[in-house]
XYZ file of C-alpha atoms in Angstrom:
701
model
C 0.000 0.000 0.000
C 1.500 3.381 -0.968
C 2.422 5.610 1.971
C 3.230 9.349 2.107
C 6.716 10.094 0.815
C 7.803 12.067 3.890
C 7.078 9.021 6.123
C 9.098 6.743 3.820
C 11.904 9.299 3.991
C 11.762 9.130 7.773
C 11.851 5.319 7.765
C 14.670 4.709 5.276
C 18.089 6.066 4.351
C 21.079 4.773 2.366
C 23.880 6.993 3.729
C 24.855 9.229 6.688
C 23.318 12.232 4.957
C 19.795 13.380 4.214
C 17.885 10.519 2.559
C 17.290 10.381 -1.213
C 15.797 7.119 -2.584
C 15.760 6.563 -6.334
C 12.271 7.022 -7.754
C 10.896 4.760 -10.518
C 7.951 6.302 -12.357
C 5.182 3.998 -13.622
C 4.067 0.429 -12.918
C 6.190 -1.332 -15.577
C 8.837 -3.900 -14.558
C 12.225 -3.707 -16.311
C 15.547 -5.533 -16.613
C 19.056 -4.260 -17.338
C 22.491 -5.810 -17.076
C 26.222 -5.137 -16.919
C 28.061 -3.670 -19.929
C 28.742 -6.303 -22.585
C 25.795 -8.485 -21.597
C 22.349 -8.434 -23.183
C 19.153 -9.211 -21.261
C 15.418 -8.756 -21.337
C 12.312 -9.691 -19.360
C 10.301 -12.591 -20.803
C 6.560 -11.871 -20.637
C 4.741 -11.456 -17.353
C 4.802 -13.499 -14.129
C 5.261 -17.283 -14.318
C 4.712 -20.316 -12.083
C 7.448 -20.947 -9.548
C 8.518 -24.557 -10.427
C 12.268 -25.059 -9.836
C 12.274 -28.687 -11.090
C 15.094 -31.220 -10.613
C 18.793 -30.506 -11.087
C 20.391 -31.700 -14.380
C 24.010 -32.063 -15.484
C 25.533 -29.234 -17.474
C 26.337 -30.227 -21.090
C 29.231 -27.776 -21.129
C 29.909 -24.231 -19.938
C 26.677 -22.736 -18.488
C 25.649 -19.546 -16.674
C 24.596 -19.925 -13.036
C 23.637 -17.313 -10.339
C 26.309 -16.909 -7.668
C 25.138 -14.020 -5.467
C 21.986 -11.924 -4.760
C 22.016 -8.247 -3.835
C 19.008 -5.989 -3.030
C 18.409 -2.231 -2.982
C 15.393 -0.233 -1.802
C 13.807 2.140 -4.330
C 10.470 3.931 -4.703
C 7.862 3.113 -7.340
C 5.731 6.218 -7.880
C 2.425 6.255 -9.747
C 2.029 10.001 -9.096
C 4.192 12.730 -7.575
C 3.104 11.970 -3.990
C 1.779 8.382 -4.471
C 4.865 6.219 -3.926
C 5.416 2.740 -2.554
C 8.475 0.853 -1.372
C 10.034 -1.504 -3.962
C 12.913 -4.036 -3.821
C 15.435 -4.004 -6.680
C 17.240 -7.373 -7.106
C 20.676 -7.798 -8.739
C 21.774 -11.375 -9.706
C 25.525 -11.913 -10.192
C 26.357 -14.597 -12.814
C 29.400 -16.815 -13.432
C 30.444 -19.543 -15.912
C 30.474 -23.149 -14.631
C 31.794 -26.231 -16.551
C 33.963 -26.567 -19.716
C 33.922 -28.050 -23.200
C 34.968 -31.754 -23.495
C 37.664 -32.423 -26.138
C 36.802 -35.156 -28.768
C 38.933 -38.348 -28.885
C 40.493 -37.542 -32.280
C 41.547 -34.078 -31.024
C 43.222 -35.670 -28.038
C 45.012 -38.144 -30.369
C 46.231 -35.775 -33.087
C 46.422 -32.541 -31.008
C 44.041 -30.617 -33.292
C 40.402 -30.650 -34.280
C 39.407 -33.246 -36.832
C 36.677 -30.992 -38.170
C 36.827 -27.155 -38.131
C 33.110 -27.059 -37.503
C 33.702 -28.584 -34.058
C 35.568 -25.403 -33.042
C 32.423 -23.313 -33.452
C 30.701 -24.295 -30.154
C 33.786 -23.193 -28.215
C 33.546 -19.725 -29.747
C 29.758 -19.378 -29.346
C 28.023 -17.107 -26.819
C 26.237 -18.473 -23.743
C 22.547 -17.993 -23.075
C 20.593 -18.640 -19.882
C 17.123 -18.132 -18.467
C 17.289 -16.850 -14.860
C 14.281 -17.219 -12.548
C 13.642 -14.792 -9.651
C 11.122 -15.902 -7.022
C 9.865 -13.309 -4.512
C 7.759 -13.861 -1.388
C 6.543 -11.150 1.024
C 3.126 -11.625 2.607
C 0.715 -11.407 0.846
C 2.781 -11.105 -2.385
C 4.174 -14.179 -4.256
C 5.771 -13.592 -7.684
C 8.118 -15.294 -10.178
C 9.732 -13.581 -13.180
C 11.945 -14.974 -15.980
C 14.998 -13.085 -17.284
C 16.916 -14.088 -20.430
C 20.649 -13.286 -20.410
C 23.185 -13.658 -23.222
C 26.975 -13.514 -22.705
C 29.398 -12.970 -25.643
C 32.035 -15.620 -26.323
C 34.798 -13.235 -25.263
C 33.365 -13.238 -21.701
C 33.112 -17.050 -21.461
C 35.900 -18.145 -19.116
C 35.083 -21.184 -16.953
C 34.941 -20.312 -13.262
C 34.929 -16.536 -13.907
C 32.206 -13.959 -13.116
C 30.669 -12.326 -16.183
C 28.583 -9.559 -14.583
C 25.058 -9.158 -13.275
C 21.453 -8.713 -14.345
C 19.150 -6.315 -12.431
C 15.367 -6.548 -12.085
C 13.149 -3.514 -11.227
C 11.296 -4.312 -9.038
C 9.234 -6.243 -6.448
C 6.787 -4.101 -4.455
C 6.687 -4.720 -0.688
C 5.209 -3.213 2.450
C 7.284 -1.202 4.916
C 8.424 -3.442 7.782
C 7.766 -6.698 5.859
C 10.083 -9.733 5.698
C 10.984 -10.624 2.086
C 12.452 -13.927 0.765
C 14.089 -14.211 -2.669
C 15.222 -17.299 -4.621
C 17.162 -17.436 -7.887
C 18.018 -20.351 -10.240
C 18.308 -21.101 -13.947
C 15.888 -22.986 -16.128
C 16.903 -25.822 -16.471
C 18.473 -25.833 -13.013
C 22.157 -26.848 -12.943
C 22.928 -25.906 -9.308
C 21.086 -25.485 -6.030
C 18.990 -22.298 -5.999
C 20.249 -19.179 -4.183
C 18.080 -17.729 -1.410
C 18.105 -14.420 0.415
C 16.003 -13.098 3.353
C 15.698 -9.414 4.292
C 13.710 -7.543 6.921
C 12.599 -4.170 5.567
C 12.858 -1.215 7.970
C 9.808 -0.585 10.157
C 8.077 2.776 9.845
C 8.393 4.970 12.963
C 5.552 7.394 13.588
C 5.836 11.132 14.101
C 2.885 12.975 15.635
C 2.695 16.771 15.853
C 0.295 18.245 18.422
C -0.249 21.794 19.710
C -0.834 22.763 23.348
C -1.284 26.514 23.781
C 2.044 28.151 22.960
C 3.895 24.813 22.696
C 4.166 22.207 19.939
C 4.950 18.569 20.794
C 6.886 16.262 18.444
C 6.200 12.673 19.535
C 8.822 10.345 17.991
C 8.001 6.621 18.225
C 11.428 4.969 18.518
C 12.011 1.550 20.083
C 12.202 1.640 23.862
C 15.767 1.923 25.106
C 17.220 2.654 21.654
C 19.854 5.398 21.680
C 19.588 7.832 18.813
C 20.687 11.309 17.782
C 18.161 14.048 17.014
C 18.941 17.249 15.144
C 16.730 20.214 14.232
C 18.030 22.339 11.370
C 16.947 24.936 8.821
C 16.968 23.509 5.311
C 17.921 26.585 3.306
C 17.586 26.676 -0.470
C 20.587 28.987 -0.848
C 23.683 27.596 0.819
C 24.198 24.668 3.209
C 21.770 23.607 5.930
C 22.004 25.617 9.152
C 21.958 23.542 12.406
C 19.779 24.842 15.209
C 19.508 22.150 17.917
C 21.177 18.758 18.477
C 20.960 16.178 21.269
C 21.535 12.462 21.915
C 18.392 10.807 23.337
C 16.882 7.458 24.285
C 13.566 6.385 22.729
C 10.670 6.841 22.867
C 10.832 10.628 23.177
C 8.657 13.759 23.090
C 10.248 17.040 22.008
C 8.561 20.335 22.999
C 9.009 23.443 20.853
C 7.659 26.952 21.231
C 4.980 27.736 18.654
C 6.935 30.810 17.530
C 9.983 28.642 16.657
C 8.199 26.867 13.795
C 9.217 27.996 10.307
C 8.587 26.238 6.968
C 12.188 25.060 6.509
C 12.531 23.564 10.010
C 13.497 19.916 9.501
C 14.083 16.949 11.805
C 16.924 14.457 11.357
C 17.253 11.238 13.392
C 19.779 8.382 13.366
C 20.801 5.473 15.660
C 23.988 6.009 17.657
C 25.884 3.243 15.872
C 28.923 3.233 13.552
C 28.059 4.028 9.917
C 24.389 4.486 10.811
C 21.887 5.887 8.358
C 20.239 9.262 8.908
C 16.673 10.086 7.988
C 15.166 13.539 7.612
C 11.694 15.115 7.280
C 10.414 18.698 7.044
C 6.844 18.497 8.454
C 6.133 22.271 8.595
C 6.764 23.082 4.914
C 3.097 23.825 4.177
C 2.039 24.973 7.670
C 0.348 28.408 7.585
C 1.445 29.276 11.155
C 5.058 28.531 10.253
C 4.878 30.865 7.245
C 3.547 33.700 9.429
C 6.295 33.073 11.998
C 8.879 33.362 9.228
C 7.846 36.951 8.496
C 7.891 37.788 12.207
C 11.529 36.755 12.640
C 12.730 38.225 9.320
C 14.870 41.341 9.745
C 16.123 44.039 7.378
C 19.717 45.151 7.877
C 21.608 48.091 6.343
C 25.157 47.333 5.160
C 27.259 50.446 4.399
C 27.669 52.136 2.075
C 24.533 51.291 0.023
C 23.984 47.572 0.685
C 21.140 45.892 2.521
C 20.108 42.353 3.392
C 16.963 40.523 4.483
C 17.939 38.038 7.202
C 15.609 35.049 7.584
C 16.092 31.345 8.389
C 14.148 30.243 5.259
C 13.771 31.400 1.686
C 11.054 33.954 0.937
C 9.264 34.942 -2.237
C 9.064 38.724 -1.948
C 9.723 42.075 -3.611
C 11.373 45.144 -2.087
C 10.683 48.781 -2.909
C 11.937 52.109 -1.587
C 9.489 54.645 -0.159
C 9.605 58.149 1.346
C 8.418 58.539 4.953
C 7.493 62.097 5.934
C 7.760 63.077 9.630
C 4.566 63.176 11.672
C 3.215 59.835 10.504
C 1.230 59.063 7.411
C 1.784 56.254 4.923
C 5.202 55.735 3.372
C 4.945 56.883 -0.266
C 6.294 54.417 -2.820
C 9.060 55.549 -5.173
C 8.058 53.008 -7.868
C 8.262 54.473 -10.438
C 10.792 55.970 -11.036
C 12.790 53.442 -8.992
C 12.404 49.739 -9.904
C 11.176 46.849 -7.773
C 13.769 44.345 -6.530
C 13.286 40.597 -6.093
C 14.470 39.626 -2.614
C 16.952 36.821 -1.958
C 17.271 36.199 1.786
C 20.671 36.362 3.466
C 22.195 37.917 0.326
C 23.589 41.439 0.099
C 21.678 43.656 -2.355
C 22.535 47.159 -3.546
C 20.288 50.228 -3.549
C 20.263 52.214 -6.823
C 21.081 55.366 -4.836
C 23.777 58.008 -4.732
C 23.181 59.035 -1.101
C 21.277 57.745 1.923
C 18.589 59.714 3.775
C 16.746 59.041 7.074
C 13.363 59.439 5.331
C 14.110 56.633 2.853
C 12.519 53.359 3.966
C 12.351 49.816 2.574
C 9.044 48.006 2.111
C 9.000 44.225 1.585
C 5.837 42.756 0.053
C 4.727 39.209 -0.714
C 1.792 38.439 -2.997
C 0.975 42.194 -3.101
C 0.691 42.325 0.713
C 2.976 44.563 2.776
C 4.887 42.331 5.216
C 7.470 44.665 6.751
C 8.793 48.218 6.582
C 12.052 49.571 8.001
C 13.693 52.991 7.771
C 17.222 51.615 7.708
C 19.063 54.954 7.720
C 17.252 56.388 10.762
C 19.763 54.818 13.175
C 22.890 56.107 11.387
C 21.626 59.441 10.006
C 19.308 60.467 12.824
C 15.524 60.975 13.041
C 13.239 61.823 10.152
C 13.836 65.245 8.603
C 11.287 67.800 7.454
C 12.642 67.675 3.882
C 10.606 67.709 0.698
C 11.398 65.174 -2.032
C 11.573 66.580 -5.560
C 10.978 64.112 -8.419
C 12.599 65.113 -11.702
C 11.274 63.470 -14.884
C 13.365 63.724 -18.050
C 11.888 63.417 -21.517
C 13.090 63.788 -25.072
C 14.791 66.958 -26.341
C 16.076 67.844 -22.845
C 12.549 68.378 -21.535
C 12.216 67.933 -17.819
C 9.542 68.446 -15.185
C 9.725 68.800 -11.412
C 7.149 67.906 -8.794
C 7.212 67.657 -5.006
C 6.135 64.394 -3.371
C 3.388 65.148 -0.831
C 0.663 63.023 0.864
C -1.838 64.149 -1.781
C 0.487 63.098 -4.634
C 3.292 64.654 -6.648
C 2.556 68.407 -6.840
C 4.135 70.297 -9.795
C 6.293 73.232 -8.755
C 5.005 76.716 -9.635
C 1.430 75.420 -9.615
C -1.564 77.104 -7.982
C -2.296 74.232 -5.624
C -2.860 75.074 -1.949
C -0.041 72.848 -0.668
C 3.160 73.803 1.088
C 5.366 72.773 -1.854
C 3.258 74.802 -4.312
C 3.445 77.940 -2.135
C 7.233 77.581 -1.879
C 7.717 76.441 -5.485
C 9.956 79.315 -6.569
C 12.151 79.085 -3.465
C 12.541 75.320 -3.868
C 13.503 75.751 -7.517
C 16.156 78.301 -6.518
C 17.484 75.949 -3.822
C 17.780 73.183 -6.412
C 19.631 75.394 -8.887
C 21.988 76.720 -6.196
C 22.988 73.206 -5.045
C 21.296 73.285 -1.630
C 19.356 70.057 -2.334
C 20.843 66.583 -1.872
C 20.694 64.348 -4.954
C 19.611 60.840 -3.914
C 19.258 59.128 -7.313
C 20.049 59.877 -10.951
C 19.714 58.121 -14.305
C 18.617 58.858 -17.879
C 14.916 58.901 -16.977
C 15.001 61.220 -13.980
C 16.401 62.079 -10.564
C 15.399 62.451 -6.910
C 16.346 65.453 -4.758
C 15.852 66.044 -1.016
C 15.474 69.752 -0.243
C 15.522 71.016 3.387
C 12.535 73.026 4.617
C 13.943 74.144 7.965
C 14.765 77.701 6.933
C 11.250 78.363 5.624
C 9.741 77.105 8.851
C 12.129 79.329 10.834
C 11.162 82.393 8.803
C 7.461 81.775 9.430
C 7.918 81.376 13.145
C 10.462 84.150 13.694
C 7.800 86.768 14.484
C 5.925 84.310 16.668
C 9.058 83.627 18.723
C 9.743 87.328 19.027
C 6.218 87.915 20.316
C 6.608 85.089 22.813
C 9.879 86.486 24.122
C 8.266 89.900 24.558
C 5.361 88.338 26.418
C 7.741 86.452 28.743
C 9.687 89.619 29.490
C 6.512 91.523 30.382
C 5.303 88.654 32.525
C 8.625 88.550 34.371
C 8.417 92.250 35.149
C 4.898 91.811 36.499
C 6.013 88.965 38.736
C 8.828 91.065 40.163
C 6.207 93.458 41.488
C 4.971 90.704 43.827
C 8.144 89.475 45.497
C 6.528 87.264 48.113
C 4.616 85.303 45.535
C 7.683 85.170 43.322
C 9.865 83.665 46.085
C 7.458 80.789 46.647
C 7.153 80.195 42.942
C 10.959 80.177 42.504
C 11.390 77.660 45.347
C 8.888 75.364 43.689
C 10.596 75.833 40.297
C 14.044 75.122 41.767
C 12.944 71.828 43.322
C 11.108 70.793 40.193
C 14.158 71.475 37.990
C 16.560 69.784 40.413
C 14.500 66.647 40.960
C 12.283 66.204 37.959
C 14.063 68.089 35.228
C 16.076 65.071 34.144
C 12.906 63.247 33.149
C 10.999 66.250 31.731
C 9.858 65.634 28.219
C 10.565 61.866 28.244
C 7.988 60.110 26.080
C 5.697 57.270 27.204
C 3.574 55.513 24.569
C 0.578 53.668 26.136
C -0.745 50.622 24.272
C -3.932 48.920 25.436
C -6.919 46.950 24.192
C -10.230 48.847 24.342
C -12.170 46.128 26.206
C -15.037 48.419 27.202
C -15.866 52.047 28.028
C -14.906 51.609 31.702
C -11.443 50.364 30.840
C -10.935 53.219 28.358
C -11.869 55.675 31.128
C -9.315 53.966 33.413
C -6.562 54.304 30.762
C -7.461 57.963 30.183
C -7.215 58.648 33.931
C -3.770 57.020 34.092
C -2.538 58.983 31.063
C -3.739 62.308 32.513
C -2.063 61.584 35.867
C 1.242 60.658 34.182
C 1.267 63.992 32.324
C 1.789 65.754 35.689
C 5.095 63.951 36.492
C 6.064 65.405 33.930
C 6.050 62.988 31.003
C 5.087 63.379 27.353
C 2.276 60.830 27.191
C 1.054 59.455 23.855
C -2.207 57.490 23.775
C -4.669 56.834 20.953
C -7.560 58.261 23.050
C -6.229 61.729 22.298
C -5.400 61.101 18.639
C -8.629 59.754 17.157
C -8.550 62.198 14.242
C -5.000 61.224 13.278
C -5.885 57.535 13.625
C -8.830 57.887 11.266
C -6.760 59.822 8.714
C -3.578 57.717 8.799
C -4.762 54.257 9.848
C -3.790 52.408 13.037
C -0.664 50.687 11.650
C 0.897 53.836 10.186
C 0.040 55.924 13.279
C 1.526 53.418 15.674
C 4.653 52.843 13.576
C 5.406 56.581 13.537
C 4.694 57.060 17.278
C 6.733 53.985 18.289
C 9.682 55.071 16.148
C 9.620 58.620 17.545
C 9.242 57.428 21.164
C 12.190 55.011 20.965
C 14.413 57.500 19.120
C 13.828 60.025 21.929
C 14.789 57.454 24.573
C 11.224 56.960 25.806
C 9.327 53.830 26.901
C 6.511 51.837 25.327
C 3.988 50.751 28.015
C 1.939 47.580 27.341
C -1.246 47.678 29.471
C -2.514 44.103 29.745
C -6.197 43.368 30.192
C -8.270 40.236 29.503
C -8.910 41.472 25.974
C -5.231 42.301 25.381
C -4.115 38.884 26.643
C -6.630 37.141 24.354
C -5.416 39.194 21.396
C -1.771 38.334 22.174
C -2.579 34.624 22.248
C -4.381 34.948 18.907
C -1.325 36.625 17.384
C 1.079 34.023 18.811
C -1.052 31.157 17.492
C -2.710 32.508 14.331
C -0.555 35.496 13.321
C -3.532 37.901 13.156
C -6.556 38.891 15.176
C -10.060 37.841 14.215
C -11.543 40.176 11.590
C -13.921 42.690 13.002
C -13.109 41.844 16.621
C -11.630 45.320 17.302
C -12.635 48.853 16.409
C -10.830 50.615 13.556
C -9.057 53.007 15.950
C -7.796 50.232 18.281
C -4.024 50.722 17.951
C -3.229 47.708 20.138
C -4.255 45.197 17.448
C -2.164 47.065 14.861
C 0.789 47.490 17.226
C 1.411 43.772 17.739
C 2.876 43.393 14.233
C 5.726 45.758 15.241
C 5.971 44.909 18.954
C 6.353 41.129 18.595
C 9.608 41.233 16.502
C 11.320 43.283 19.260
C 10.430 40.601 21.851
C 11.248 37.657 19.566
C 14.668 39.132 18.664
C 15.580 40.177 22.246
C 15.405 43.952 21.635
C 12.636 44.748 24.132
C 14.709 45.195 27.299
C 15.035 48.862 28.300
C 12.498 49.946 25.681
C 9.283 48.283 26.895
C 7.511 47.856 30.246
C 4.357 45.868 30.987
C 1.582 46.737 33.466
C -1.839 45.489 34.539
C -4.444 46.756 37.027
C -4.989 45.028 40.368
C -8.105 42.805 40.524
C -8.665 43.094 36.741
C -6.077 40.493 35.667
C -4.164 37.597 37.214
C -0.350 38.033 36.964
C 0.052 34.550 35.453
C -2.271 35.479 32.564
C 0.406 37.655 30.905
C 1.966 35.590 28.017
C 5.443 34.249 28.751
C 6.975 36.061 25.769
C 6.259 39.503 27.306
C 7.804 38.648 30.693
C 11.225 39.433 29.250
C 10.557 42.988 30.529
C 9.195 44.081 33.938
C 5.424 43.501 34.252
C 4.074 45.533 37.207
C 0.693 45.688 38.975
C -1.051 49.050 39.397
C -1.466 50.728 41.771
C 0.249 48.248 44.171
C 3.604 48.523 42.347
C 3.240 52.172 41.365
C 6.661 53.247 42.832
C 8.553 50.776 40.630
C 6.367 51.725 37.651
C 7.063 55.472 37.975
C 10.749 54.891 38.718
C 11.105 52.885 35.503
C 9.326 55.540 33.438
C 11.428 58.375 34.875
C 14.724 56.548 34.284
C 17.697 55.933 36.611
C 18.844 58.818 38.815
C 15.872 61.020 37.920
C 14.036 60.937 41.255
C 14.563 60.986 45.005
C 12.460 59.063 47.578
C 10.518 62.052 48.902
C 9.571 63.337 45.468
C 8.675 59.843 44.244
C 6.435 59.218 47.275
C 4.426 62.376 46.583
C 3.983 61.479 42.922
C 2.921 57.886 43.767
C 0.214 59.194 46.113
C -0.922 61.717 43.516
C -1.227 59.151 40.663
C -2.749 56.430 42.868
C -5.325 58.861 44.291
C -6.375 59.904 40.776
C -6.489 56.302 39.561
C -8.512 54.706 42.372
C -12.019 56.058 41.503
C -11.746 54.899 37.885
C -10.447 51.483 39.021
C -13.338 51.123 41.500
C -15.757 51.975 38.693
C -14.359 49.124 36.566
C -14.787 46.692 39.463
C -18.495 47.546 40.025
C -21.018 44.938 38.853
C -22.530 45.557 35.392
C -25.361 48.083 35.394
C -24.017 50.116 38.336
C -21.173 51.969 36.611
C -21.213 55.676 36.204
C -21.552 57.375 32.839
C -18.249 57.071 30.949
C -16.090 60.073 30.171
C -12.731 60.511 28.535
C -9.868 62.011 30.555
C -7.644 64.488 28.772
C -4.465 66.233 29.931
C -4.275 69.892 30.566
C -3.361 72.227 27.773
C 0.296 72.003 27.004
C 0.686 68.388 28.151
C -1.423 66.786 25.421
C 0.284 64.920 22.584
């Protein structure tokens, strides 16, 4: 009975490398022999009747040795069965008897009597095969040229393809000639038994149950079978069967393969890749993939397995918004993982980002130059298009599209069209790309922003000076205010302006009110708090993924912290991402940034980059500490308000606070948080009308 090819691969193996059995296509039997011999298969199966032994009339061919080899007979690409190939080695037995007159006179009396000695030998070889419930006999005809006929010498072999058999069966083979001149040869072989491999999932873990004989010592290796280059080992251990191997669900990728072999000299090794077509493994592969910039203009996509993807360059403007593709004029690039590729650029720029797509779906985006060239700049990208007869046109890339310079559009680039054209002609713009079809230029906008705000700053300075003079008129009030300002600068100035991005799942209106209360209280520390409750308009305009990507990038570049607020809904969503790679459609509102944020948060935790950049928190009585997924415990996960001192100390950073100041702030935040927390703990139907907390003017982000 045919069995799946990957199970046969696991059961059999001819050498200490990854198994590769020869595959025979089609049901037809065949015969072939050694060079110089001729052979063919006579008809179909025959009756197995050895008969009695007879004397050889002269030199005859007889079988001397049997040899078998395991092959696969495949009726379709994945419909293969085990088959036994049999090779029969032949030799010449007996010799020609000399006539009496030749013995007497020392030569042949008749030249025609010399002819039999120079004739070829022919034999009919029978192969009998038994393996329950199969019983077959086939007849092979072999002819040996006269030049090969040397009594007592081997002349070669004839090979039959093949006898089908079941995995684990015992096969018996006989061989003799017809008529039979010698006792038949016999050979018995036990085919390898088929071990079983079961894959089962249990929450975040995957169990590989390997059915190996009890007490048998064997080696087990997990490796990545890469298309480009050699295999990459990942895990190896010597074990005793039977055995169950536990893997984390996030470790599964399509090219993860298993190799097993007995711990014996010259043992065979068998290999299978059971996750090749697993959808979870393919999603995990994109999560662990990483883009890396290689100076001066090289880049590489690092991944354990091969990927079918395309890469394009895009322009990311500061303040969020989608990254605008530069195709055309720049071309798309086919991605080869773990291989250095070159950008078609003259210069790098922090606003240039790389997008990797597969099957027209955006999988990842990285602004590779932001780490080496600093944060995003408020530059405008000019696209130059060159036509025939030295005709060229210039437009500025903006969120609404590419705006022609010197146009009457109501955009920033159109209003500053003449100035930008002068900057380009005077060499103040940086050329990023150039070829026969066009060019890309990055022109700074800082000086135009400074000119617009110069009068505003002057008015502000005048207002501050007048205010200072008014305060001097009331010295007593000024002294108290200065004492307060001195302490605030000395103790809290180190943390002023540090960003904190709050991520949460909007379980219900009460929980949103609780998050808003916490955000408003943290604004008084002082901290620059970013939360989607206060950015609904930007979320609707940009989309959750783009908004979060921009806020996360800005927060981490400024040395801030990303706060993960765990709730029952957030924990459920995390488990869905870890198991299925995406949340259920329609389960979250369009402005819920937590569902969009997981696609960027998870790679930092999987690649060990979360420490010092993330902190977890949950509210007392709303969530059990053990409910937080294991993956996120790589960073501190604190309970609020019971662990509020440690929470605020982590947000402020080392050396930013003193005990007395911290104690006052803990009481202030806890006191503001407690009413909203009590409201969440009330039974349904008794909660107060929901409201949204907002920071005071000047603290909102």
